[in-house]
Coordinates of C-alpha atoms in Angstrom, one line a residue:
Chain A
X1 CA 95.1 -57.8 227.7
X2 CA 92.1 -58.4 230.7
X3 CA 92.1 -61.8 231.1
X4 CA 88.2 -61.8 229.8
X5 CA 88.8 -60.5 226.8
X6 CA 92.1 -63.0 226.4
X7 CA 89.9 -66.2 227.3
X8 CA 87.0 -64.7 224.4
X9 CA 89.9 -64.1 221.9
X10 CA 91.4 -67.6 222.4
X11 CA 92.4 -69.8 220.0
X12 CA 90.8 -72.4 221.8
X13 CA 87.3 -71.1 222.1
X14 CA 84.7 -72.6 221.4
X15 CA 84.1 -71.5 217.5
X16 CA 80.3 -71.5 215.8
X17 CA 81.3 -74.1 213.0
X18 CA 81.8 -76.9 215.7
X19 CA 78.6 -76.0 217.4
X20 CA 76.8 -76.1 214.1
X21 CA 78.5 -79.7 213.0
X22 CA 77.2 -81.5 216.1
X23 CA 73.8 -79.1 215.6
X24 CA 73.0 -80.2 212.3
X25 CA 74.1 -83.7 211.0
X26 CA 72.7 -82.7 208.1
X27 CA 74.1 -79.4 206.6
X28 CA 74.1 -77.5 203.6
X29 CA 76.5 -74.6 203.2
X30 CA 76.0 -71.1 201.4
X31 CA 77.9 -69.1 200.2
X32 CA 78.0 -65.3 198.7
X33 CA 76.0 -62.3 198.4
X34 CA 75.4 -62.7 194.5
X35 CA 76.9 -59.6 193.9
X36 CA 80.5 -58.4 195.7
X37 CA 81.8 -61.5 197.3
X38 CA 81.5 -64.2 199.8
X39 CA 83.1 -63.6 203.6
X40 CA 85.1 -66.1 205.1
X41 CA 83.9 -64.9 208.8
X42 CA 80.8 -66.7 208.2
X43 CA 79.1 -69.8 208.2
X44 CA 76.1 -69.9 206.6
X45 CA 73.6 -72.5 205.5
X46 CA 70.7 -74.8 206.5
X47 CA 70.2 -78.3 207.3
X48 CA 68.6 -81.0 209.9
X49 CA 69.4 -81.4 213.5
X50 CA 69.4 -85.1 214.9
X51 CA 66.0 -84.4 216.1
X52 CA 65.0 -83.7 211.9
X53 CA 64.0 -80.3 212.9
X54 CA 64.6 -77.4 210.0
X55 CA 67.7 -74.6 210.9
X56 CA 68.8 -71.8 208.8
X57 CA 72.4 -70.7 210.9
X58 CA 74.4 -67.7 210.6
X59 CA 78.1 -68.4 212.7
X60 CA 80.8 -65.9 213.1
X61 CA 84.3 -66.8 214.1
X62 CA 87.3 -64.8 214.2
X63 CA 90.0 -67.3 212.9
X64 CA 92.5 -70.0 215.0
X65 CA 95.4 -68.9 213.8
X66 CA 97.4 -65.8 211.9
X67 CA 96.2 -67.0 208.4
X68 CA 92.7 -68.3 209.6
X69 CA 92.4 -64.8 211.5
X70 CA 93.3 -62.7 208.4
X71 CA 90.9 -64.8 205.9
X72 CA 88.0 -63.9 208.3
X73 CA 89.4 -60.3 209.3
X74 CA 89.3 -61.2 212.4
X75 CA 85.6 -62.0 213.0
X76 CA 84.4 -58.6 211.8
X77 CA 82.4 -59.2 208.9
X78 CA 82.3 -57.1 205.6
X79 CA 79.6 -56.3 203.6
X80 CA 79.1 -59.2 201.4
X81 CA 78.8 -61.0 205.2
X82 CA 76.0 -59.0 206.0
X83 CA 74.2 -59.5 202.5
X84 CA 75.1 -63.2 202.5
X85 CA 73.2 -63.0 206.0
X86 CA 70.4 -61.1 204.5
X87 CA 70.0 -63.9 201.9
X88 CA 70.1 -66.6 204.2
X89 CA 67.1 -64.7 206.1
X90 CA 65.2 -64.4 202.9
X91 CA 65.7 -68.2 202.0
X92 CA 64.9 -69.5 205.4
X93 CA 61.7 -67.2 205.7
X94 CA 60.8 -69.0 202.7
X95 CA 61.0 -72.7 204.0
X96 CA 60.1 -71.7 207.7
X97 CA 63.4 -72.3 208.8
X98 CA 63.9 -70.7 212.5
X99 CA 67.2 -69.1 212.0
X100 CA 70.1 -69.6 214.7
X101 CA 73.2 -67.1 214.5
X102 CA 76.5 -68.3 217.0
X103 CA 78.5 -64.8 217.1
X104 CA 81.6 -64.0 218.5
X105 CA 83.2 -61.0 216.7
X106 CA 84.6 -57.9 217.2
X107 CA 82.6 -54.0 216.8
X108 CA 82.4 -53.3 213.2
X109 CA 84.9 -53.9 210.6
X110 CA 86.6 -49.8 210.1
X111 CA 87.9 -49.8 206.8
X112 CA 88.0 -47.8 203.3
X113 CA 86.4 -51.0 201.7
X114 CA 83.5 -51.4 204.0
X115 CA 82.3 -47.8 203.6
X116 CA 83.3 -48.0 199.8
X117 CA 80.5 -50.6 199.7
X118 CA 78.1 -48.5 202.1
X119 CA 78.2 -51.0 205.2
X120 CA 75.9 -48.8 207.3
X121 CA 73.4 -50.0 204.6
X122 CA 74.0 -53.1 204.5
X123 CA 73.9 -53.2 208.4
X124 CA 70.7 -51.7 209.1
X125 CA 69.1 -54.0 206.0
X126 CA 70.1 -56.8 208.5
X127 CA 69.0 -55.1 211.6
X128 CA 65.6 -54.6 210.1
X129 CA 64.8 -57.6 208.5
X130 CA 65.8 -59.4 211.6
X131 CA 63.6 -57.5 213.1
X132 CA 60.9 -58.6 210.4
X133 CA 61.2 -62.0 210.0
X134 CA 58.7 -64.3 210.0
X135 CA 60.5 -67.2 211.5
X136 CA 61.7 -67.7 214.9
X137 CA 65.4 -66.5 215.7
X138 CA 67.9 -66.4 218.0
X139 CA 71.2 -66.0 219.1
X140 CA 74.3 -67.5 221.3
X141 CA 77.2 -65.2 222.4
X142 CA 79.9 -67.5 222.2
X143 CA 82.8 -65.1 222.8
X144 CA 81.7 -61.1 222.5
X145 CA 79.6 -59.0 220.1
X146 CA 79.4 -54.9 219.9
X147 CA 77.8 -52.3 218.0
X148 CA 75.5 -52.8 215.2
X149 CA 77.1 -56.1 213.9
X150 CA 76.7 -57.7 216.5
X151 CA 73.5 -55.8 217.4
X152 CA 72.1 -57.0 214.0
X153 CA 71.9 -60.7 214.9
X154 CA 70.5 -60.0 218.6
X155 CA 67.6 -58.6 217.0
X156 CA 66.1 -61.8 218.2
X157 CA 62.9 -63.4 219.8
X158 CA 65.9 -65.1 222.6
X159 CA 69.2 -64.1 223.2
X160 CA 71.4 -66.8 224.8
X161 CA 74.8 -66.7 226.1
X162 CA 77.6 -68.2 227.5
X163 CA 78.4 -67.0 231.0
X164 CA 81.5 -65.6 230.1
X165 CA 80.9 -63.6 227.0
X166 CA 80.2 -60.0 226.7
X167 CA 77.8 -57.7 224.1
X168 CA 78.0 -54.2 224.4
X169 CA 77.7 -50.8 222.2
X170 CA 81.0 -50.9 222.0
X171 CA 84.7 -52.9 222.6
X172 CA 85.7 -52.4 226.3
X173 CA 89.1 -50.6 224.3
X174 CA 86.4 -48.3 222.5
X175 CA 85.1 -47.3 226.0
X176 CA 88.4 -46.6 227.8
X177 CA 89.1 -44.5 224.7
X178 CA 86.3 -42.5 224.8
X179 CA 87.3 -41.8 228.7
X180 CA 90.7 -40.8 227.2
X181 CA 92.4 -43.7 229.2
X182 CA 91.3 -42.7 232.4
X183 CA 90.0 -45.9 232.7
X184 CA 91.7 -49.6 232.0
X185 CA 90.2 -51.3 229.6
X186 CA 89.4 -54.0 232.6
X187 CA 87.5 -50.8 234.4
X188 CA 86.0 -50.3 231.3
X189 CA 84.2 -53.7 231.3
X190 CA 82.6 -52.7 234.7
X191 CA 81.3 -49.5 233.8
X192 CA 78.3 -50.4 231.1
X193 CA 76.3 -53.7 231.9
X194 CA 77.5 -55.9 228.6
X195 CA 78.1 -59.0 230.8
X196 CA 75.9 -61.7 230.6
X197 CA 75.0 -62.3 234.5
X198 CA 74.4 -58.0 234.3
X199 CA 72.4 -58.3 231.0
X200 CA 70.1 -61.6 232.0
X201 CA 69.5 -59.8 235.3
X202 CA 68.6 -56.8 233.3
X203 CA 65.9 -59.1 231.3
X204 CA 67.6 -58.7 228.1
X205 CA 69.4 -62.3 228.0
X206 CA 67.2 -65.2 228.4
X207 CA 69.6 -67.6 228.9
X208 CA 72.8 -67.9 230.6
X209 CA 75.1 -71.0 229.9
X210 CA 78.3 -71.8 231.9
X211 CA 81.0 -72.3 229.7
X212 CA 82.9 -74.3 231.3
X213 CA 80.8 -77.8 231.3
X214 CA 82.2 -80.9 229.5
X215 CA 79.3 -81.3 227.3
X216 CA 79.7 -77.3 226.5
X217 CA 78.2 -78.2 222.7
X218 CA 75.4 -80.6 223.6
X219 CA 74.5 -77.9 226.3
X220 CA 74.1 -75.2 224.3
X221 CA 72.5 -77.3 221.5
X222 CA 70.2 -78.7 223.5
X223 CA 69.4 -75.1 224.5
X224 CA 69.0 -73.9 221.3
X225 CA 66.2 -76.9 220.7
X226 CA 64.2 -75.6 223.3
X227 CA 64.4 -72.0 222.6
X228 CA 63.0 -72.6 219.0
X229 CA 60.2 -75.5 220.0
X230 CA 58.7 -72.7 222.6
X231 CA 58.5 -69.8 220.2
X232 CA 57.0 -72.3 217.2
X233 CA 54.0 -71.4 219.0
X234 CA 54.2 -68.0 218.0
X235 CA 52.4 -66.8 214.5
X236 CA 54.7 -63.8 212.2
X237 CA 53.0 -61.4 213.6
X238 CA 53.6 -62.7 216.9
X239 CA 56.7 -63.5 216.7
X240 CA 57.8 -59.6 215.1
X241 CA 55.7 -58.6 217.9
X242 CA 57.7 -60.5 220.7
X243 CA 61.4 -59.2 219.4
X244 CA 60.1 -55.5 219.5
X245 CA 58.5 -56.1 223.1
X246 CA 61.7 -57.7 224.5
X247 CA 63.8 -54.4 223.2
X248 CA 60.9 -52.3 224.6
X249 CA 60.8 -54.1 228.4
X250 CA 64.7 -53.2 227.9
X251 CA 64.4 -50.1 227.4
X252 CA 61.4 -49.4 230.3
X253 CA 64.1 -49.9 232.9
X254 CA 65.6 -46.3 231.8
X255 CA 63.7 -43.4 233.8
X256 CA 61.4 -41.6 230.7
X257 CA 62.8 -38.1 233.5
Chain B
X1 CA 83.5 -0.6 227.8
X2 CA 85.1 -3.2 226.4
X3 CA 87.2 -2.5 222.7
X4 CA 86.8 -6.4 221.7
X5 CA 83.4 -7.1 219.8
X6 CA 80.8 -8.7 221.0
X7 CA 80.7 -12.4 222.2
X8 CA 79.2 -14.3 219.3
X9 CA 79.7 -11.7 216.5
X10 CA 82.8 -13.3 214.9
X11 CA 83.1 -17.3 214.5
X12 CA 85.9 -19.3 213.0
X13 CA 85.3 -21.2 209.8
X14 CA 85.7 -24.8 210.6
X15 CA 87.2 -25.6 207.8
X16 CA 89.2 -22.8 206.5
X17 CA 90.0 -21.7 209.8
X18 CA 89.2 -17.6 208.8
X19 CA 87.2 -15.5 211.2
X20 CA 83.7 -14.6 209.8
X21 CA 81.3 -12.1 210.9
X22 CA 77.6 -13.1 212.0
X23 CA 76.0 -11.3 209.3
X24 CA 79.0 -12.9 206.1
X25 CA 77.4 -16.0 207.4
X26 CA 74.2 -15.6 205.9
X27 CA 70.9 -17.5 205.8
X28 CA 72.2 -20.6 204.9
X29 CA 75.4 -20.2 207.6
X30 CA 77.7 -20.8 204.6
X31 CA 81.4 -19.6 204.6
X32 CA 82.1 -16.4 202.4
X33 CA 85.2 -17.8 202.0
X34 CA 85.8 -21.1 201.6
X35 CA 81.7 -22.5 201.1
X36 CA 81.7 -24.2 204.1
X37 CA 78.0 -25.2 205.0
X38 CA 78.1 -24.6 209.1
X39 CA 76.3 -27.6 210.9
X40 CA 72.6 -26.1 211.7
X41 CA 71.1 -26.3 215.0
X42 CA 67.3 -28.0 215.1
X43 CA 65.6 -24.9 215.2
X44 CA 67.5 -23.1 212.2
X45 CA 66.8 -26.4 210.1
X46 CA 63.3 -25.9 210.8
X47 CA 63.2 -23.2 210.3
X48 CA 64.6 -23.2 206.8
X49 CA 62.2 -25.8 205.8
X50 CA 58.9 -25.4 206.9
X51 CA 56.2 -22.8 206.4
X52 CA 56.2 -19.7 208.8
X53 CA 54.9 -20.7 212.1
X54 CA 53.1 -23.7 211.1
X55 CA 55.8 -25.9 213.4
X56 CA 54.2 -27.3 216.2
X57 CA 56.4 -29.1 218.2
X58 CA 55.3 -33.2 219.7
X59 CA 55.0 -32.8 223.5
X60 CA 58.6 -34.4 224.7
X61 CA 58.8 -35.4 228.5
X62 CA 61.9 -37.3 228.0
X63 CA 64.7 -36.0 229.5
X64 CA 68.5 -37.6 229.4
X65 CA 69.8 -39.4 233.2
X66 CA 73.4 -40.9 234.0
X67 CA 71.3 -43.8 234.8
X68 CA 74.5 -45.9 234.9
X69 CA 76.4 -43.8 236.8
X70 CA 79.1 -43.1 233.5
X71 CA 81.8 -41.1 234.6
X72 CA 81.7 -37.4 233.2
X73 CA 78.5 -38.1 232.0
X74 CA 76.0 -36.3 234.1
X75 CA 78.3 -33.1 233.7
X76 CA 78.5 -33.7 230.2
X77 CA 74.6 -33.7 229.5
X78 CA 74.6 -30.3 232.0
X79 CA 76.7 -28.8 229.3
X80 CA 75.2 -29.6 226.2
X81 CA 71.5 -28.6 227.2
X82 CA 73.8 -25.3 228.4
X83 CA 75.1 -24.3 225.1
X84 CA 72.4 -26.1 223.0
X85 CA 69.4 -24.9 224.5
X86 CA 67.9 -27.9 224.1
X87 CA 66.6 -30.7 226.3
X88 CA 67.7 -34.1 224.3
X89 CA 69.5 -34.3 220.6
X90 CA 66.1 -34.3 218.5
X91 CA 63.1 -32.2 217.8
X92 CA 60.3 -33.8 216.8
X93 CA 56.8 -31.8 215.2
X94 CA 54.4 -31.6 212.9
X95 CA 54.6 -28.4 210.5
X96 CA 53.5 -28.2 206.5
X97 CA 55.9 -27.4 203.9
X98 CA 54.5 -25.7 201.2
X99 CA 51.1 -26.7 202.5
X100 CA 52.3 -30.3 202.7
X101 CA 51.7 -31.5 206.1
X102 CA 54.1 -33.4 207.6
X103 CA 56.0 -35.0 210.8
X104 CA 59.6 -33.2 211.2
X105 CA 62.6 -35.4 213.2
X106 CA 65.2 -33.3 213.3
X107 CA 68.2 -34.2 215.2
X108 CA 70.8 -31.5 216.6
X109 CA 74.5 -32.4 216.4
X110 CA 74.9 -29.7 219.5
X111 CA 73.6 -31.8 221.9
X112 CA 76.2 -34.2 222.6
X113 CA 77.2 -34.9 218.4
X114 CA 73.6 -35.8 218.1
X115 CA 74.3 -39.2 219.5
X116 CA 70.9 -41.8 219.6
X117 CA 70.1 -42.6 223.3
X118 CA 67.1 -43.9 225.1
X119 CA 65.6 -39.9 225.3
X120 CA 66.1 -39.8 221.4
X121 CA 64.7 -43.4 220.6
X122 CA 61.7 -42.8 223.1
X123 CA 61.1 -39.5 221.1
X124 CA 61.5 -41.0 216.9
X125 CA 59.0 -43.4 217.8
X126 CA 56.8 -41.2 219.5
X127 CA 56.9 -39.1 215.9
X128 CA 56.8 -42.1 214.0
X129 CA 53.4 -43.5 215.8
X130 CA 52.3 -40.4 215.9
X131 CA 52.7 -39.6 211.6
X132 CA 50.7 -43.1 211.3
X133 CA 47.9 -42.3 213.8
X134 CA 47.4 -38.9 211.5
X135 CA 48.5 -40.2 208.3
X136 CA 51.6 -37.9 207.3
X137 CA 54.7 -38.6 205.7
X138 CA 58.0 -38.5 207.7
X139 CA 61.1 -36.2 207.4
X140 CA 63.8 -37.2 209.2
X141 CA 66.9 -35.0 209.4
X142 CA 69.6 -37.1 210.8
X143 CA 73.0 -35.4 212.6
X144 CA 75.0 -37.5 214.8
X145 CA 78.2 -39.4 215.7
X146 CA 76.1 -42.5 216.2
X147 CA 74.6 -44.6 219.1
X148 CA 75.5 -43.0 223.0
X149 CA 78.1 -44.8 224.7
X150 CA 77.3 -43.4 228.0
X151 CA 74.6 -45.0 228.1
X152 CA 75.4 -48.5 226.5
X153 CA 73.1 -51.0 225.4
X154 CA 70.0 -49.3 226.3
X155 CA 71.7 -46.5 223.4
X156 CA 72.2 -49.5 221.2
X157 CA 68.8 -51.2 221.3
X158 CA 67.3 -47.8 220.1
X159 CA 68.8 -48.8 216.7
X160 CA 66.7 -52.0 216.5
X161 CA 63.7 -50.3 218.0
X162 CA 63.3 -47.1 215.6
X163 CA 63.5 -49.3 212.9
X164 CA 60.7 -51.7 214.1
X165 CA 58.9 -48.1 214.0
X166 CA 60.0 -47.4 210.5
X167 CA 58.5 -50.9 209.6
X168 CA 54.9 -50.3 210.9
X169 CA 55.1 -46.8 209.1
X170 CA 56.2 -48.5 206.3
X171 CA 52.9 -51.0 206.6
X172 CA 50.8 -47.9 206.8
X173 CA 52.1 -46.7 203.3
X174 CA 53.8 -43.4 204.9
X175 CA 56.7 -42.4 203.3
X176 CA 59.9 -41.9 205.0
X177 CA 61.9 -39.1 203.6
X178 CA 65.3 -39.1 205.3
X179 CA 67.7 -35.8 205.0
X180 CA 71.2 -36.8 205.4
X181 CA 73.0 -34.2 207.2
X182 CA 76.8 -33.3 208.7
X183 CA 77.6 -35.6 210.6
X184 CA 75.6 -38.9 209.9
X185 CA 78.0 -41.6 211.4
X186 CA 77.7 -44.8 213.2
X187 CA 74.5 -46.0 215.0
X188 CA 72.6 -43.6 213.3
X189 CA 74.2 -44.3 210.0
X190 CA 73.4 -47.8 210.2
X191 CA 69.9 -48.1 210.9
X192 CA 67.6 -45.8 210.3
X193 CA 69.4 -42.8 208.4
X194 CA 69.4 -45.0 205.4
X195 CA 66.2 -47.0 205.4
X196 CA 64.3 -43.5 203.8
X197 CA 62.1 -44.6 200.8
X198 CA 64.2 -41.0 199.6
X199 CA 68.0 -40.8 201.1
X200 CA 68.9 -37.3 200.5
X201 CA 72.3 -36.1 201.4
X202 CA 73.0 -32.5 202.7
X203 CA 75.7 -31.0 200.1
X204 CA 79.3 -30.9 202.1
X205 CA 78.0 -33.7 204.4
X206 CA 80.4 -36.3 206.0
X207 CA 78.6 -39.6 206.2
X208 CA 79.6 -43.1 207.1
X209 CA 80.1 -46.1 209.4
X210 CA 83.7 -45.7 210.7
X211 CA 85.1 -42.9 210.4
X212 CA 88.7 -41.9 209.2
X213 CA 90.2 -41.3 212.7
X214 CA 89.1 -45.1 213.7
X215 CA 90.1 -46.3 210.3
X216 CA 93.5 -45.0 210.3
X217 CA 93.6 -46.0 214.1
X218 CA 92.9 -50.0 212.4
X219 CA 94.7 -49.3 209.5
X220 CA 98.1 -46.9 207.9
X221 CA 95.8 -45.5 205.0
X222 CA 95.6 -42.4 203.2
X223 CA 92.2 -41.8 202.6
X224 CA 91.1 -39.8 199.3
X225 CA 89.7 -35.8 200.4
X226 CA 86.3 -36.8 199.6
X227 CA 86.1 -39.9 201.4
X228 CA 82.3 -40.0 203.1
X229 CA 81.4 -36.9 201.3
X230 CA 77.5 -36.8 200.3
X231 CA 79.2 -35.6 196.8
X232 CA 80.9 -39.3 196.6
X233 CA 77.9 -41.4 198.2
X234 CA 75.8 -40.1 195.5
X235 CA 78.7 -41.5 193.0
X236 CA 78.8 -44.4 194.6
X237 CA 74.8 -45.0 194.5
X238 CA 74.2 -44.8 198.2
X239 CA 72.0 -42.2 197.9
X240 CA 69.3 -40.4 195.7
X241 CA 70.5 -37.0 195.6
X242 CA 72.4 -34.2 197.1
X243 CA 71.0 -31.3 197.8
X244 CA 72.5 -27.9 198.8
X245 CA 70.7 -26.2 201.9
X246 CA 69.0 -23.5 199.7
X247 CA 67.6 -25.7 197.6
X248 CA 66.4 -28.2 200.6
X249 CA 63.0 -27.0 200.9
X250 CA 62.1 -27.2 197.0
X251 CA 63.3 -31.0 197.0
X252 CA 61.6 -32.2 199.9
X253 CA 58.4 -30.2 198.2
X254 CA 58.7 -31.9 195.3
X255 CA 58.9 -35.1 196.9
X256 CA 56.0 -34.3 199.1
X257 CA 53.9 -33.2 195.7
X258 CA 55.3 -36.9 194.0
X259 CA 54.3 -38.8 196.9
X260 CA 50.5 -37.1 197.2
X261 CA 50.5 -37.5 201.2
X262 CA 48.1 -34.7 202.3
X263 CA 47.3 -36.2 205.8
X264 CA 44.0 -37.7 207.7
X265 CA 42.3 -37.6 204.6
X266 CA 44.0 -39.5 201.6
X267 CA 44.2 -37.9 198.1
X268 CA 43.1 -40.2 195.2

């Protein structure tokens, strides 16, 4: 495998439930969509940072280990993840909680079960009320994210990552494959800006964090802090109104002809 | 002169695989044989659904561009505008259908599999700003293999922006009929294809996230013969109803006549 996509797939990365214990002190985990299940890819729930400032978070992980891994199917999250996100938007809308999600999973989860339970719907539900929502959000790339999953939870007021992750329309493999393996999947990497030196110098990632600091949680919690003080400022309307502008100045680069 | 027939005169059957004449297709560009519903192109869909010349097509300057130099790409877009027709994978309009007036996004699965890219975003929301500034309800007619890869992100994002569209027309009170036709897959599939106040399903459709070649490709599965049929959704409760093609233009009339959306000026 490309070394990039090793170091993101790790055992030893950096996982979203440690940078939410040493973000909130206080934290209150939940669990379930209310109506099909709970997944165990996610970590969701609210609480208090040290600073007593009011989080909703949504964190994805893919697993340490072959049991770990097959609990959380591998970081791609089924429906009842996506409507246990959707409920945890609805709940923190409702206390003003800005909403943090820490993501590092793969494209979408391609199974009979997902589609039995219509996860195209349960993805754009997500996609637009993230779009809608009335509190701050925002996200950290920990590892990768691609296609609407991951998309989903970008559909944020800031979009932060670490300097070695990647976000993308698709894997690197589902790239190559489309190019009928003229292309490695380490090519692939390099032909679609998904990394996030290309993507903040592109304007669509507003912060990039090097990985590779001691204090790699306090950095990014720190940065997370900040990003949700600043846009506090920011009424609902505002704040709907900033997502859909960032996505717009995105898609300005692109020649209209 | 030539003894073979005329290019274009006989077409294989997709799905049963028998040669059919032009005219055995029909209208409705169904199989004689085995009912296969043939995948329209924009301008036949509109055709079939709105009144006789009342289409009048949404000025559309956007035109597709290998902006990131994709391999294959750029001669990929030459052919599908060659044997489409068509400059991007949508048509957008305004027409009336039995004197209902509406805004018509009708994508075209000829134009590279009807996939969403910054061309296609740019022209949904131009349709979708434009139904609010004149106060008419929304048919969109989805047919697509889901979000571009060519052109990566900038594809992606479109899925997050046409549905920040769909929310302001939503906050106007326009309805948003959506028409789910063969194929609706992917990036289309999962945003705005099923955010319709009405999700209708084209009879013999094949809709979904994933479909079953990256499934099995994940997975050693059998999957049942009417997996992501419109027939199964509708079991399933994904959608309201499915609708043959001949009887497209009476449902969406119907629904027009329900919903009481007669443009500028508001009934009732």
């Amino acid at each position: 495998m490309d070394e990039r996509l090793k170091r993101l797939r790790a055992a030893d990365r950096l996982r979203a439930p440690q940078v939410i214990n040493a973000l909130l002190p206080t934290f209150v985990a939940q669990h379930g969509d209310r109506l099909l299940g709970d997944d165990a890819a996610l970590t969701a729930g609210f609480g208090r940072t040290a600073e007593n400032l009011g989080l909703a978070v949504l964190g994805i992980d893919r697993g340490t280990d072959l049991v770990s891994r097959r609990q959380k199917n591998g970081g791609a999250l089924t429906v009842p993840g996506y409507r246990t996100a959707l409920r945890v938007l609805q709940h923190a809308a409702k206390f003003q909680l800005p909403v943090v999600s820490l993501i590092n999973m793969p494209g979408a989860d391609a199974s009979p079960i997902s589609e039995r339970f219509n996860q195209s719907q349960a993805i754009a539900d997500l996609i637009a009320a993230m779009g809608q929502l009335t509190v701050p959000n925002l996200v950290v790339f920990l590892g990768e994210g691609h296609s609407g999953g991951a998309l989903a939870f970008a559909n944020a007021n800031r979009i932060i990552m670490l300097d070695d992750s990647l976000f993308n329309v698709a894997s690197p493999e589902a790239v190559a494959a489309i190019l009928h393996g003229q292309q490695t999947v380490s090519e692939a990497i390099d032909l679609l800006p998904m990394t996030a030196a290309d993507l903040h110098q592109r304007g669509l990632v507003d912060t990039v964090i090097d990985h590779r600091q001691a204090d790699l949680v306090a950095v990014i919690n720190q940065r997370i802090v900040t990003a949700v003080s600043e846009l506090q400022a920011l009424s609902p309307v505002e704040l709907i109104a900033q997502r859909e502008a960032k996505f717009q100045a995105f898609l300005a680069q692109w020649p209209i002809n | 002169m030539s003894h073979y027939p005329k290019k274009g005169v006989w077409t294989t059957c997709p799905a049963c695989g028998r040669h059919v004449h032009t005219g055995q297709w029909g209208p409705w560009q169904q199989c004689p044989y085995c009912q296969h519903w043939q995948r329209l192109t924009a301008t036949q869909r509109i055709q079939q659904l709105v009144d006789p010349d009342s289409f009048q097509a949404l000025p559309t300057p956007e035109r597709p561009k290998n902006q990131l130099g994709f391999p294959g790409y750029t001669k990929r877009l030459a052919q599908a505008a060659t044997t489409s027709g068509l400059t991007e994978a949508v048509v957008t309009g305004t027409a009336t259908i039995a004197t209902w007036p509406v805004m018509l996004i009708v994508m075209d699965s000829h134009f590279m599999m009807g996939t969403l890219n910054t061309a296609v975003t740019r022209r949904m929301i131009t349709a979708l700003d434009q139904a609010q500034a004149q106060r008419l309800p929304v048919i969109l007619v989805t047919a697509s293999g889901g979000a571009r890869m060519q052109e990566g992100l900038y594809a992606l994002v479109g899925m997050n922006l046409v549905l920040a569209a769909v929310a302001r027309l939503a906050t106007a009170q326009l309805p948003l009929i959506t028409v789910l036709t063969d194929p609706t897959m992917g990036g289309v599939s999962a945003s705005f294809a099923f955010k319709g106040d009405m999700v209708l399903a084209e009879a013999g459709a094949k809709i979904g996230f994933a479909g079953p070649r990256v499934i099995q490709q994940t997975m050693p599965v059998t999957l049942p013969p009417d997996f992501q049929t419109a027939a199964s959704l509708y079991q399933q409760g994904a959608v309201d109803a499915v609708v043959a093609r001949p009887a497209l233009r009476d449902k969406l009339t119907t629904i027009l006549a329900a919903y009481q959306c007669s443009g500028v000026t508001p009934r009732g």
